[in-house]
Coordinates of C-alpha atoms in Angstrom, one line a residue:
M30 CA 70.0 31.4 193.1
A31 CA 67.1 32.5 190.9
Q32 CA 68.4 36.0 190.7
L33 CA 71.7 34.8 189.2
R34 CA 70.1 32.2 186.8
A35 CA 69.7 34.9 184.1
L36 CA 73.5 35.5 184.2
R37 CA 74.5 31.9 183.9
P38 CA 75.1 32.0 180.2
F39 CA 77.8 34.6 180.7
A40 CA 80.0 32.0 182.2
H41 CA 80.6 30.7 178.7
R42 CA 83.2 32.7 176.7
K43 CA 81.6 32.1 173.3
Y44 CA 78.3 33.3 174.6
R45 CA 79.9 36.5 176.0
V46 CA 81.4 37.1 172.6
L47 CA 78.2 36.5 170.7
I48 CA 75.8 38.4 173.0
S49 CA 78.2 41.4 173.1
A50 CA 78.3 41.6 169.3
L51 CA 74.5 41.1 169.2
A52 CA 73.9 43.9 171.7
I53 CA 76.0 46.4 169.7
S54 CA 74.5 45.3 166.4
I55 CA 70.9 45.7 167.5
F56 CA 71.8 49.0 169.1
G57 CA 73.0 50.0 165.6
S58 CA 69.8 48.7 164.1
G59 CA 67.8 51.0 166.4
M60 CA 70.0 53.9 165.4
W61 CA 69.4 53.0 161.7
A62 CA 65.7 53.1 162.1
V63 CA 65.8 56.8 162.9
A64 CA 68.9 57.8 160.8
M65 CA 67.3 56.2 157.7
V66 CA 64.0 58.2 158.2
Y67 CA 65.8 61.5 158.5
E68 CA 68.2 60.7 155.7
V69 CA 65.2 60.1 153.4
L70 CA 63.6 63.4 154.6
H71 CA 66.9 65.2 154.1
L72 CA 67.0 64.0 150.5
G73 CA 63.5 65.5 149.9
G74 CA 61.5 62.3 150.4
G75 CA 58.1 62.1 152.1
P76 CA 55.7 59.4 153.3
L77 CA 55.7 57.6 150.0
E78 CA 59.5 57.4 149.8
L79 CA 59.8 56.3 153.4
S80 CA 57.2 53.6 152.7
L81 CA 59.2 52.4 149.7
V82 CA 62.4 52.1 151.7
A83 CA 60.7 50.2 154.5
T84 CA 59.0 47.9 151.9
A85 CA 62.4 47.2 150.4
A86 CA 63.7 46.0 153.7
S87 CA 60.6 43.9 154.3
I88 CA 60.9 42.3 150.8
G89 CA 64.5 41.4 151.4
L90 CA 63.7 39.8 154.7
V91 CA 60.6 37.8 153.6
A92 CA 62.0 36.7 150.3
F93 CA 65.2 35.3 151.8
V94 CA 64.3 34.1 155.3
L95 CA 63.6 30.5 154.2
A96 CA 66.9 30.4 152.3
G97 CA 68.5 31.7 155.5
G98 CA 67.2 28.8 157.5
I99 CA 68.5 26.3 155.0
A100 CA 71.9 28.0 155.0
A101 CA 72.0 27.8 158.8
D102 CA 71.5 24.1 158.6
R103 CA 74.0 23.5 155.8
M104 CA 76.8 25.9 156.7
P105 CA 78.8 26.8 159.8
Q106 CA 76.6 29.3 161.7
R107 CA 79.6 31.2 162.9
L108 CA 80.7 32.0 159.3
L109 CA 77.1 33.0 158.4
I110 CA 76.8 35.4 161.4
I111 CA 80.2 37.0 160.7
A112 CA 79.4 37.3 156.9
V113 CA 76.1 39.0 157.7
E114 CA 77.7 41.5 160.1
G115 CA 80.4 42.2 157.5
T116 CA 77.8 42.8 154.8
N117 CA 75.9 45.1 157.2
L118 CA 79.1 47.0 157.8
A119 CA 79.8 47.4 154.1
V120 CA 76.3 48.6 153.3
I121 CA 76.1 51.2 156.1
A122 CA 79.7 52.4 155.4
I123 CA 78.9 53.0 151.7
V124 CA 75.7 54.8 152.6
S125 CA 77.6 56.9 155.1
L126 CA 80.3 57.8 152.7
L127 CA 77.8 58.7 150.0
A128 CA 75.9 60.9 152.5
I129 CA 79.0 62.7 153.8
F130 CA 80.2 63.6 150.2
G131 CA 76.7 64.6 149.1
W132 CA 76.3 61.8 146.6
L133 CA 73.6 59.9 148.3
Q134 CA 70.3 59.3 146.5
L135 CA 67.0 57.8 147.6
W136 CA 67.6 54.6 145.5
H137 CA 70.9 54.1 147.4
V138 CA 69.0 54.0 150.7
A139 CA 66.4 51.7 149.3
V140 CA 69.0 49.2 148.0
G141 CA 70.8 49.4 151.3
A142 CA 67.6 48.7 153.2
F143 CA 66.9 45.7 150.9
V144 CA 70.4 44.2 151.5
L145 CA 70.0 44.8 155.3
G146 CA 66.7 42.9 155.1
I147 CA 68.5 40.0 153.4
G148 CA 71.1 40.0 156.1
A149 CA 68.5 39.8 158.8
A150 CA 66.9 36.8 157.0
F151 CA 70.2 34.9 157.3
F152 CA 71.3 36.2 160.7
F153 CA 68.4 35.2 162.9
P154 CA 68.1 31.5 161.9
A155 CA 71.9 31.2 162.3
Y156 CA 71.8 32.8 165.7
S157 CA 69.0 30.6 166.9
A158 CA 70.9 27.5 165.6
I159 CA 74.2 28.4 167.1
L160 CA 73.0 29.0 170.7
P161 CA 72.4 25.3 171.5
R162 CA 76.0 24.6 170.4
I163 CA 77.6 27.1 172.7
L164 CA 75.4 26.7 175.7
P165 CA 74.2 23.7 177.8
P166 CA 70.4 23.1 177.5
E167 CA 69.7 24.4 181.0
D168 CA 71.0 27.8 180.1
L169 CA 69.0 28.3 176.9
L170 CA 66.0 29.8 178.7
A171 CA 68.2 32.4 180.3
A172 CA 69.9 33.2 177.0
N173 CA 66.7 33.7 175.2
G174 CA 65.4 35.8 178.1
M175 CA 68.5 38.0 178.0
E176 CA 67.9 38.6 174.3
G177 CA 64.2 39.4 175.0
T178 CA 65.3 41.9 177.6
M179 CA 68.0 43.5 175.6
R180 CA 66.2 43.9 172.2
P181 CA 63.5 46.4 173.3
I182 CA 65.8 48.4 175.4
L183 CA 68.6 48.8 172.8
Q184 CA 66.7 48.6 169.5
Q185 CA 63.4 50.3 170.5
A186 CA 64.7 52.8 173.0
A187 CA 68.4 53.5 173.4
G188 CA 69.4 53.2 169.7
P189 CA 66.6 55.5 168.4
A190 CA 67.2 58.0 171.2
V191 CA 70.9 58.3 170.5
A192 CA 70.3 58.6 166.8
G193 CA 67.7 61.3 167.4
I194 CA 70.2 63.3 169.4
V195 CA 73.0 62.9 166.7
V196 CA 70.6 63.9 163.9
A197 CA 69.4 67.0 165.9
S198 CA 72.9 68.0 166.9
L199 CA 74.9 67.2 163.7
S200 CA 73.2 65.6 160.7
P201 CA 71.6 62.3 159.5
A202 CA 74.9 61.5 157.8
H203 CA 76.6 61.5 161.1
A204 CA 74.0 59.2 162.6
V205 CA 74.5 56.8 159.7
S206 CA 78.3 56.9 160.5
G207 CA 77.5 56.0 164.1
V208 CA 75.6 53.0 162.8
A209 CA 78.6 52.0 160.8
V210 CA 80.8 52.2 163.9
C211 CA 78.4 49.8 165.7
H212 CA 78.6 47.2 162.9
L213 CA 82.3 47.5 162.7
T214 CA 82.7 46.9 166.4
A215 CA 80.3 43.9 166.3
F216 CA 82.1 42.5 163.3
V217 CA 85.5 42.7 165.1
I218 CA 84.0 41.1 168.3
L219 CA 82.4 38.2 166.3
N220 CA 85.8 37.2 164.9
F221 CA 86.8 36.2 168.5
L222 CA 84.3 33.3 168.4
G223 CA 86.2 29.9 168.6
R224 CA 86.7 29.2 164.9
H225 CA 88.0 25.6 165.0
S226 CA 85.7 24.2 167.6
L227 CA 82.5 25.7 166.2
D228 CA 83.2 24.8 162.6
A229 CA 84.1 21.2 163.7
D230 CA 80.8 21.0 165.6
S231 CA 78.9 22.2 162.6
A232 CA 80.5 19.7 160.3
A233 CA 79.7 16.9 162.8
A234 CA 76.1 18.0 163.0
R235 CA 75.5 17.6 159.3
P236 CA 73.8 14.5 158.0
T237 CA 76.4 12.0 156.8
T238 CA 76.5 8.8 154.8
T239 CA 79.1 6.0 155.1
N240 CA 80.7 4.3 152.1
A241 CA 80.0 0.6 152.4
T242 CA 83.5 -0.3 151.1
N243 CA 85.3 2.0 153.4
T244 CA 83.8 2.6 156.9
D245 CA 86.4 5.3 157.6
A246 CA 85.2 7.5 154.7
V247 CA 82.3 9.7 155.8
Q248 CA 81.0 12.4 153.5
P249 CA 78.3 15.0 154.0
R250 CA 75.0 14.1 152.4
K251 CA 74.4 16.5 149.5
T252 CA 70.8 17.6 149.1
S253 CA 69.0 20.2 147.0
F254 CA 67.6 23.5 148.3
F255 CA 64.0 22.3 147.7
H256 CA 64.7 18.9 149.4
D257 CA 65.9 20.7 152.5
L258 CA 63.0 23.1 152.5
H259 CA 60.5 20.2 152.0
E260 CA 62.1 18.3 154.9
G261 CA 61.7 21.3 157.2
I262 CA 58.1 21.8 156.2
V263 CA 57.3 18.1 156.6
Y264 CA 58.8 18.0 160.0
T265 CA 56.7 21.0 161.0
L266 CA 53.5 19.6 159.7
R267 CA 54.1 16.3 161.5
T268 CA 54.9 17.8 164.8
P269 CA 51.6 18.9 166.4
W270 CA 52.9 21.2 169.1
L271 CA 55.0 23.1 166.6
L272 CA 52.4 23.2 163.9
W273 CA 49.6 24.5 166.1
T274 CA 51.8 27.0 167.8
L275 CA 52.7 28.4 164.4
L276 CA 49.1 28.5 163.4
W277 CA 48.2 30.4 166.5
A278 CA 51.1 32.9 165.8
C279 CA 49.9 33.3 162.3
L280 CA 46.4 34.2 163.3
S281 CA 47.5 36.4 166.2
V282 CA 49.7 38.4 163.8
L283 CA 46.7 38.8 161.5
F284 CA 44.4 40.0 164.2
L285 CA 46.7 42.0 166.5
I286 CA 49.5 43.7 164.5
G287 CA 47.2 45.9 162.3
P288 CA 45.1 47.3 165.1
I289 CA 48.1 48.0 167.3
E290 CA 50.4 49.5 164.6
V291 CA 47.8 51.3 162.5
L292 CA 44.7 52.0 164.6
L293 CA 46.2 52.6 168.1
P294 CA 47.3 56.2 167.2
F295 CA 43.7 57.0 166.4
V296 CA 42.6 55.5 169.7
V297 CA 45.1 57.7 171.5
E298 CA 43.8 60.8 169.7
E299 CA 40.1 60.1 169.9
Q300 CA 39.8 58.5 173.4
L301 CA 42.8 60.0 175.2
S302 CA 43.1 63.3 173.4
G303 CA 46.8 62.5 173.0
D304 CA 49.4 63.1 170.3
S305 CA 52.4 61.3 168.8
R306 CA 54.3 61.6 172.1
M307 CA 51.6 59.8 174.0
F308 CA 51.5 57.1 171.4
G309 CA 55.3 56.7 171.5
F310 CA 55.2 56.5 175.3
L311 CA 52.5 53.8 175.2
L312 CA 54.6 51.7 172.8
A313 CA 57.6 52.2 175.1
V314 CA 55.5 50.9 178.0
M315 CA 54.6 47.8 176.0
G316 CA 58.3 47.3 175.2
V317 CA 59.3 47.7 178.9
G318 CA 56.7 45.1 179.8
G319 CA 58.2 42.7 177.4
A320 CA 61.8 43.4 178.6
M321 CA 60.9 43.0 182.3
A322 CA 59.0 39.8 181.7
S323 CA 61.8 38.4 179.6
L324 CA 64.3 39.1 182.4
V325 CA 62.1 37.5 185.0
T326 CA 61.5 34.4 182.8
A327 CA 65.3 34.2 182.2
S328 CA 65.8 34.1 186.0
M329 CA 63.6 31.1 186.5
T330 CA 63.7 27.4 185.4
L331 CA 61.7 26.3 182.4
P332 CA 58.2 25.4 183.7
R333 CA 57.3 21.7 183.8
R334 CA 54.1 22.7 182.0
Y335 CA 56.0 24.7 179.5
L336 CA 53.6 24.5 176.6
T337 CA 50.6 25.3 178.8
V338 CA 52.4 28.3 180.4
M339 CA 53.4 29.6 176.9
M340 CA 50.0 29.4 175.4
V341 CA 48.2 30.7 178.5
S342 CA 50.6 33.6 178.6
W343 CA 49.9 34.5 175.0
G344 CA 46.2 33.8 175.1
L345 CA 45.3 35.6 178.3
G346 CA 47.8 38.3 177.6
S347 CA 45.8 39.2 174.5
L348 CA 42.6 39.9 176.5
P349 CA 43.6 43.5 177.5
I350 CA 43.7 44.4 173.8
A351 CA 39.9 43.7 173.7
A352 CA 39.4 46.7 176.1
V353 CA 41.7 49.1 174.3
G354 CA 38.8 50.4 172.1
I355 CA 36.8 51.5 175.1
I356 CA 39.5 52.7 177.6
A357 CA 39.4 56.5 178.1
N358 CA 42.1 56.8 180.8
F359 CA 45.8 57.0 179.9
W360 CA 47.1 55.0 182.9
V361 CA 44.6 52.2 182.4
M362 CA 45.7 52.1 178.7
A363 CA 49.3 51.9 179.8
V364 CA 48.6 49.0 182.2
A365 CA 46.7 47.1 179.4
L366 CA 49.6 47.5 177.0
F367 CA 52.2 46.7 179.7
V368 CA 50.4 43.4 180.4
F369 CA 50.2 42.6 176.7
G370 CA 53.9 43.2 176.3
A371 CA 54.8 41.3 179.4
S372 CA 52.8 38.2 178.4
G373 CA 54.2 38.3 175.0
G374 CA 57.7 38.4 176.4
V375 CA 57.1 35.3 178.6
G376 CA 55.8 33.4 175.7
M377 CA 58.6 34.3 173.3
V378 CA 61.4 33.3 175.7
I379 CA 59.8 29.9 176.3
W380 CA 59.1 29.5 172.5
G381 CA 62.7 30.2 171.5
T382 CA 63.9 27.7 174.1
L383 CA 61.5 25.0 172.9
L384 CA 62.8 25.4 169.3
Q385 CA 66.4 25.0 170.5
R386 CA 65.7 22.0 172.8
R387 CA 63.0 20.0 171.0
V388 CA 63.8 20.5 167.3
P389 CA 66.6 18.3 166.0
P390 CA 69.8 20.4 165.6
R391 CA 70.1 19.6 161.9
L392 CA 66.6 21.1 161.3
L393 CA 66.7 24.0 163.7
G394 CA 67.7 26.7 161.2
R395 CA 64.9 25.7 158.8
V396 CA 62.3 25.5 161.5
S397 CA 63.4 28.8 162.9
S398 CA 63.1 30.4 159.5
L399 CA 59.7 28.9 158.9
D400 CA 58.6 30.4 162.3
F401 CA 60.0 33.8 161.1
F402 CA 58.4 33.5 157.7
V403 CA 54.9 32.6 159.0
S404 CA 55.0 35.5 161.5
L405 CA 56.1 37.9 158.8
A406 CA 53.8 36.7 156.0
L407 CA 50.6 38.0 157.4
M408 CA 52.0 41.2 159.0
P409 CA 51.7 43.3 155.8
L410 CA 48.2 41.9 155.2
S411 CA 47.1 42.8 158.8
M412 CA 48.4 46.4 158.4
A413 CA 46.8 46.7 155.0
L414 CA 43.4 45.5 156.2
A415 CA 43.3 47.6 159.4
G416 CA 42.5 50.8 157.6
P417 CA 39.7 49.6 155.3
V418 CA 38.1 47.6 158.2
A419 CA 38.2 50.7 160.4
Q420 CA 36.1 52.4 157.7
M421 CA 33.4 49.7 158.1
A422 CA 33.5 48.9 161.8
P423 CA 34.0 51.0 165.0
L424 CA 37.4 50.9 166.7
W425 CA 36.0 49.3 169.8
L426 CA 34.6 46.4 167.9
I427 CA 37.9 45.8 166.0
F428 CA 39.9 45.7 169.2
L429 CA 37.3 43.5 170.9
V430 CA 37.5 40.9 168.2
A431 CA 41.3 41.1 168.1
G432 CA 41.6 40.6 171.8
T433 CA 39.1 37.7 172.1
V434 CA 39.9 35.7 169.0
C435 CA 43.5 35.0 170.2
P436 CA 42.6 33.4 173.5
V437 CA 40.0 31.2 171.8
V438 CA 42.5 30.1 169.2
A439 CA 45.0 29.4 171.9
V440 CA 42.6 27.0 173.6
V441 CA 41.9 25.3 170.3
A442 CA 45.6 24.9 169.6
M443 CA 46.3 23.4 173.0
A444 CA 43.5 20.9 172.5
A445 CA 44.3 20.0 168.9
A446 CA 48.0 19.4 169.6
R447 CA 47.3 17.7 173.0
M448 CA 49.8 20.1 174.5
P449 CA 49.2 19.2 178.2
T450 CA 49.9 15.5 177.4
D451 CA 52.8 16.3 175.1
E452 CA 54.7 18.4 177.6
L453 CA 54.5 15.6 180.2
E454 CA 55.7 13.0 177.7
H455 CA 58.7 15.3 176.8
P456 CA 59.9 16.8 180.1
L457 CA 62.5 19.5 179.8
D458 CA 63.3 20.0 183.4
K459 CA 66.5 18.1 183.1
A460 CA 69.7 19.1 181.5
E461 CA 69.4 16.6 178.6
P462 CA 67.3 17.8 175.7
T463 CA 64.5 15.4 174.6
E464 CA 64.7 13.9 171.2
E465 CA 61.8 14.3 168.8
P466 CA 61.1 11.4 166.4
E467 CA 63.0 11.8 163.2
I468 CA 60.8 12.7 160.2
V469 CA 62.1 11.3 156.9
S470 CA 60.7 13.1 153.9
T471 CA 60.4 11.3 150.6

C-alpha cells in the first residue's frame, strides 16, 4: 500500500537504530542553533560575534567536507558516524560545563562551533554511504523521504522551539545542557548498530588487489588522499547526469539563497508591512512544504522518468520566487513559498536516492561530499552579493531574475546531459540497482 511505503525502511533493525539516533541528533542541532545565539548574547556579544561563531562553523564544514567524503569511502561508515556523535557530545558537554560554572568565553563557543562544523562534514557523507548497505534499493526513496520530512520538523521547528522555552524559563546554559543530553542519547543508540556485519561489509566494499603468487591473499588497495579525491572528481566530470545536476544546483544556490535569506525580510517589511514574526512564519511554511512533499514522495515508488521529475520539480518550483518581489498579500506569499519548499523537497528526495543507487558504492562518500561542497561553496557568495545588488537593482527585479534563471538552467541541464534518454537506459523501477560504467583515473 502506498501509504505504508514510507514506513517500509522501519522493518530493518539497523535503519531503526540509525534513524532514531539521527532524529535525536538533529533535534539537538536545532536546539543548539538557538542556545548558541543566546549564549553569545549572554556573554556580551552582538551581531559581529554571532557572525564570527556562525562563520567558524561554516569554515569547519566547507574545509573538511571533501575529506569527509574520502573518509566515508575508506573507513567503516559506522565507526565514522559514532565517532562524530561522540565528538559532538564531548564538545557540547565541555561548553555546557564551562557555561554552568561561569567560565565560558566567546572563543570557546567559536571553537566548539568550528569542531561541530567539522563533524557535520564527516557525518553526512558517511550517512549517505551507509544507507544502501542497510536497506534494499527499493526502500532508499522512502528512507530519504523520511529524512526530508524529519529534518525541517525537528531541526527548524521543534528543536529551536524547545530551546527557546528553556532559555526563557531557565538560562542559555541549561539549553546547551539539553543539547548535550540529545547527543549523549544519540551516541548510546548508535552503538547498537550491528558492528560485525557492517564492518565486514565495509571491508568487502573496498577496492582490493590479488597477489599473483597467492590467490588467497587479498589486501586493500592503498591510495593517497589526492588520488581518491581526483578519482571522485573524474567520475563526476565523466557522468553527465551527475555533472549537470551539480551545475544546476551550484547556479540555483547562487541565485536563490541570497535573495531568500537576506532580502526576503525586507520584502516582508516593505510589501507586507510585517515584522520578524511574519518572516519566521513564512520560513516555517516553506519548511512545512518541504516536509510534506518529502513524506508524499517517500510514500510512492521512484518515478520511471526520475531525472525528468527531479529537474522539472526543481525548475518549475523556482518560478514562484520570480513573483515574490511583487506580491503584496501575505497568503499569496505563503502559497508561493510553500510551493517552492515542496518542489525542493521532491527533488531532494529523488536526488539522494539517485546518488545511492547509481553511484558505485566505493565512490558514494566522495560524490556525496562533492555534492555538499558544491552546494555550500557559493552559498556565502550568494548572501554576500545580495546586499550590494539590492543597492543597485529593485527587489522585484532581483527576485524575477532568481526565479526565472533556474528553470532555464534546468532545461539546459536536461538537454546537455540527455537526461530523458539516460533515465530510460538506466531504469530504477526494479529492486536491483543499475551499474554505472567504472571510471578509471590515471
